[in-house]
GROMACS .gro file of C-alpha atoms in nm:
model
  206
    1UNK     CA    1  -7.546   3.670   2.122
    2UNK     CA    2  -7.556   3.800   2.479
    3UNK     CA    3  -7.895   3.776   2.650
    4UNK     CA    4  -7.954   4.035   2.920
    5UNK     CA    5  -8.112   3.963   3.258
    6UNK     CA    6  -8.404   4.183   3.154
    7UNK     CA    7  -8.462   3.975   2.840
    8UNK     CA    8  -8.443   3.653   3.041
    9UNK     CA    9  -8.697   3.783   3.293
   10UNK     CA   10  -8.927   3.887   3.009
   11UNK     CA   11  -8.913   3.537   2.859
   12UNK     CA   12  -8.989   3.384   3.200
   13UNK     CA   13  -9.285   3.616   3.248
   14UNK     CA   14  -9.425   3.519   2.908
   15UNK     CA   15  -9.385   3.151   2.987
   16UNK     CA   16  -9.553   3.193   3.324
   17UNK     CA   17  -9.852   3.361   3.164
   18UNK     CA   18  -9.880   3.080   2.908
   19UNK     CA   19  -9.855   2.811   3.175
   20UNK     CA   20 -10.108   2.987   3.398
   21UNK     CA   21 -10.347   2.994   3.103
   22UNK     CA   22 -10.315   2.618   3.055
   23UNK     CA   23 -10.367   2.557   3.427
   24UNK     CA   24 -10.686   2.764   3.416
   25UNK     CA   25 -10.809   2.569   3.115
   26UNK     CA   26 -10.750   2.243   3.298
   27UNK     CA   27 -10.923   2.366   3.612
   28UNK     CA   28 -11.226   2.467   3.405
   29UNK     CA   29 -11.231   2.144   3.203
   30UNK     CA   30 -11.471   1.935   3.411
   31UNK     CA   31 -11.459   1.659   3.148
   32UNK     CA   32 -11.102   1.571   3.244
   33UNK     CA   33 -11.090   1.227   3.404
   34UNK     CA   34 -10.999   1.228   3.773
   35UNK     CA   35 -11.076   1.600   3.814
   36UNK     CA   36 -11.385   1.535   4.028
   37UNK     CA   37 -11.218   1.297   4.273
   38UNK     CA   38 -10.908   1.499   4.369
   39UNK     CA   39 -10.822   1.798   4.586
   40UNK     CA   40 -10.593   1.999   4.358
   41UNK     CA   41 -10.470   2.026   4.004
   42UNK     CA   42 -10.100   1.936   4.015
   43UNK     CA   43  -9.931   2.138   3.743
   44UNK     CA   44  -9.563   2.156   3.651
   45UNK     CA   45  -9.321   2.344   3.876
   46UNK     CA   46  -8.965   2.471   3.858
   47UNK     CA   47  -8.731   2.681   3.647
   48UNK     CA   48  -8.924   2.812   3.349
   49UNK     CA   49  -8.602   2.838   3.146
   50UNK     CA   50  -8.477   2.495   3.250
   51UNK     CA   51  -8.277   2.289   3.002
   52UNK     CA   52  -8.381   1.968   3.180
   53UNK     CA   53  -8.744   1.865   3.218
   54UNK     CA   54  -8.843   1.568   3.437
   55UNK     CA   55  -9.173   1.403   3.350
   56UNK     CA   56  -9.337   1.161   3.591
   57UNK     CA   57  -9.661   0.970   3.565
   58UNK     CA   58  -9.920   1.114   3.804
   59UNK     CA   59  -9.945   1.289   4.143
   60UNK     CA   60  -9.963   1.101   4.473
   61UNK     CA   61 -10.132   1.190   4.801
   62UNK     CA   62  -9.906   1.478   4.910
   63UNK     CA   63  -9.892   1.621   4.559
   64UNK     CA   64 -10.272   1.624   4.552
   65UNK     CA   65 -10.281   1.799   4.890
   66UNK     CA   66 -10.028   2.069   4.800
   67UNK     CA   67 -10.084   2.106   4.425
   68UNK     CA   68  -9.709   2.067   4.353
   69UNK     CA   69  -9.542   1.769   4.180
   70UNK     CA   70  -9.297   1.545   4.366
   71UNK     CA   71  -9.331   1.679   4.721
   72UNK     CA   72  -9.389   1.347   4.899
   73UNK     CA   73  -9.137   1.073   4.976
   74UNK     CA   74  -9.059   1.020   4.606
   75UNK     CA   75  -9.000   1.394   4.573
   76UNK     CA   76  -8.753   1.393   4.860
   77UNK     CA   77  -8.563   1.113   4.689
   78UNK     CA   78  -8.568   1.311   4.363
   79UNK     CA   79  -8.413   1.607   4.547
   80UNK     CA   80  -8.136   1.380   4.678
   81UNK     CA   81  -8.073   1.241   4.330
   82UNK     CA   82  -8.049   1.588   4.182
   83UNK     CA   83  -7.796   1.682   4.449
   84UNK     CA   84  -7.578   1.391   4.335
   85UNK     CA   85  -7.514   1.578   4.010
   86UNK     CA   86  -7.499   1.928   4.156
   87UNK     CA   87  -7.855   2.032   4.075
   88UNK     CA   88  -8.162   2.133   4.274
   89UNK     CA   89  -8.529   2.182   4.196
   90UNK     CA   90  -8.465   2.546   4.109
   91UNK     CA   91  -8.248   2.430   3.816
   92UNK     CA   92  -8.501   2.199   3.650
   93UNK     CA   93  -8.869   2.180   3.559
   94UNK     CA   94  -9.071   1.891   3.701
   95UNK     CA   95  -9.415   1.775   3.589
   96UNK     CA   96  -9.635   1.469   3.533
   97UNK     CA   97  -9.832   1.340   3.237
   98UNK     CA   98 -10.154   1.323   3.439
   99UNK     CA   99 -10.223   1.632   3.650
  100UNK     CA  100 -10.476   1.482   3.894
  101UNK     CA  101 -10.415   1.198   4.140
  102UNK     CA  102 -10.555   0.858   4.037
  103UNK     CA  103 -10.756   0.693   4.319
  104UNK     CA  104 -10.535   0.503   4.561
  105UNK     CA  105 -10.224   0.607   4.368
  106UNK     CA  106 -10.298   0.346   4.103
  107UNK     CA  107 -10.130   0.367   3.761
  108UNK     CA  108 -10.294   0.609   3.519
  109UNK     CA  109 -10.517   0.440   3.263
  110UNK     CA  110 -10.447   0.472   2.887
  111UNK     CA  111 -10.754   0.692   2.837
  112UNK     CA  112 -10.644   0.918   3.122
  113UNK     CA  113 -10.296   0.957   2.974
  114UNK     CA  114 -10.454   1.038   2.637
  115UNK     CA  115 -10.679   1.304   2.794
  116UNK     CA  116 -10.392   1.484   2.969
  117UNK     CA  117 -10.129   1.445   2.696
  118UNK     CA  118 -10.228   1.762   2.501
  119UNK     CA  119 -10.162   1.971   2.813
  120UNK     CA  120  -9.823   1.808   2.865
  121UNK     CA  121  -9.739   1.876   2.501
  122UNK     CA  122  -9.815   2.245   2.556
  123UNK     CA  123  -9.596   2.248   2.869
  124UNK     CA  124  -9.303   2.108   2.672
  125UNK     CA  125  -9.348   2.364   2.393
  126UNK     CA  126  -9.355   2.650   2.644
  127UNK     CA  127  -9.059   2.540   2.859
  128UNK     CA  128  -8.848   2.442   2.556
  129UNK     CA  129  -8.615   2.200   2.736
  130UNK     CA  130  -8.316   2.042   2.562
  131UNK     CA  131  -8.327   1.728   2.778
  132UNK     CA  132  -8.633   1.524   2.878
  133UNK     CA  133  -8.595   1.269   3.156
  134UNK     CA  134  -8.891   1.032   3.184
  135UNK     CA  135  -8.953   0.893   3.532
  136UNK     CA  136  -9.127   0.557   3.508
  137UNK     CA  137  -9.252   0.334   3.230
  138UNK     CA  138  -9.567   0.531   3.150
  139UNK     CA  139  -9.367   0.846   3.087
  140UNK     CA  140  -9.110   0.649   2.887
  141UNK     CA  141  -9.376   0.479   2.674
  142UNK     CA  142  -9.535   0.811   2.589
  143UNK     CA  143  -9.221   0.900   2.393
  144UNK     CA  144  -9.081   0.561   2.288
  145UNK     CA  145  -9.389   0.343   2.254
  146UNK     CA  146  -9.429   0.019   2.448
  147UNK     CA  147  -9.109  -0.095   2.615
  148UNK     CA  148  -8.960  -0.222   2.938
  149UNK     CA  149  -8.811   0.035   3.173
  150UNK     CA  150  -8.591  -0.242   3.314
  151UNK     CA  151  -8.417  -0.263   2.977
  152UNK     CA  152  -8.418   0.103   2.874
  153UNK     CA  153  -8.334   0.288   3.198
  154UNK     CA  154  -8.033   0.519   3.196
  155UNK     CA  155  -7.975   0.498   2.820
  156UNK     CA  156  -7.978   0.838   2.653
  157UNK     CA  157  -8.084   0.887   2.292
  158UNK     CA  158  -8.196   1.161   2.057
  159UNK     CA  159  -8.568   1.159   1.986
  160UNK     CA  160  -8.796   1.376   1.775
  161UNK     CA  161  -9.120   1.484   1.939
  162UNK     CA  162  -9.368   1.743   1.812
  163UNK     CA  163  -9.119   1.836   1.541
  164UNK     CA  164  -8.836   1.910   1.786
  165UNK     CA  165  -8.530   1.708   1.885
  166UNK     CA  166  -8.459   1.625   2.247
  167UNK     CA  167  -8.198   1.435   2.440
  168UNK     CA  168  -8.417   1.174   2.608
  169UNK     CA  169  -8.328   0.955   2.907
  170UNK     CA  170  -8.578   0.712   3.066
  171UNK     CA  171  -8.533   0.639   3.437
  172UNK     CA  172  -8.701   0.430   3.703
  173UNK     CA  173  -8.962   0.627   3.897
  174UNK     CA  174  -8.842   0.735   4.246
  175UNK     CA  175  -9.153   0.574   4.396
  176UNK     CA  176  -9.042   0.236   4.256
  177UNK     CA  177  -8.698   0.295   4.407
  178UNK     CA  178  -8.853   0.347   4.750
  179UNK     CA  179  -9.012   0.002   4.726
  180UNK     CA  180  -8.704  -0.181   4.599
  181UNK     CA  181  -8.347  -0.124   4.720
  182UNK     CA  182  -8.196  -0.272   4.403
  183UNK     CA  183  -8.391  -0.028   4.184
  184UNK     CA  184  -8.287   0.254   4.417
  185UNK     CA  185  -7.919   0.177   4.359
  186UNK     CA  186  -7.976   0.153   3.982
  187UNK     CA  187  -8.156   0.486   3.987
  188UNK     CA  188  -7.866   0.648   4.172
  189UNK     CA  189  -7.620   0.507   3.919
  190UNK     CA  190  -7.835   0.631   3.630
  191UNK     CA  191  -7.851   0.981   3.776
  192UNK     CA  192  -7.473   0.992   3.811
  193UNK     CA  193  -7.449   0.911   3.440
  194UNK     CA  194  -7.674   1.201   3.333
  195UNK     CA  195  -7.383   1.448   3.281
  196UNK     CA  196  -7.198   1.183   3.080
  197UNK     CA  197  -7.501   1.111   2.863
  198UNK     CA  198  -7.554   1.483   2.802
  199UNK     CA  199  -7.190   1.522   2.699
  200UNK     CA  200  -7.203   1.214   2.476
  201UNK     CA  201  -7.516   1.324   2.291
  202UNK     CA  202  -7.472   1.705   2.293
  203UNK     CA  203  -7.313   1.717   1.947
  204UNK     CA  204  -7.570   1.489   1.776
  205UNK     CA  205  -7.849   1.692   1.941
  206UNK     CA  206  -7.712   2.020   1.810
   0.00000   0.00000   0.00000
């Protein structure tokens, strides 16, 4: 089946309207934890028809200032990692579990993750990615349950989530890579393996 440019644009427009609706709901939901201590809601950003969706943990300082995920130092590293495999931000969709910055960039608390999870679930349903790449242990654990990112990073697998199958790859968070040169090298190696993991698991996914 050949999909025309007009049909593709129509799908994107519908997705944008749905995402804008969720963002408005979150802005109006004053019961959301962290919403009263931050500058901006940091919603997902990128290609609305992306096959690959990156999910981080929570916004940092610059994300809170600009209202866009991964625009600080960790975001610059993410851009460099994408370039390693011939991609850019316009090819993927990037978001976080928690959409408001935790104080002092601390880890999100379990109750905060639980409060924001329904909105993330809606994002995933709207974008309809084929591949989910979790950045950091909190994002990984949301899909796999409790585990160690040091053991699971870079290993692709097929998961079922919300009744749909996804090719899932957990990765170290770019912020962790900025603090540790060994993790940074591992993260680079894992990114280089993404095309291989997609090829290896494409048939089981389909």
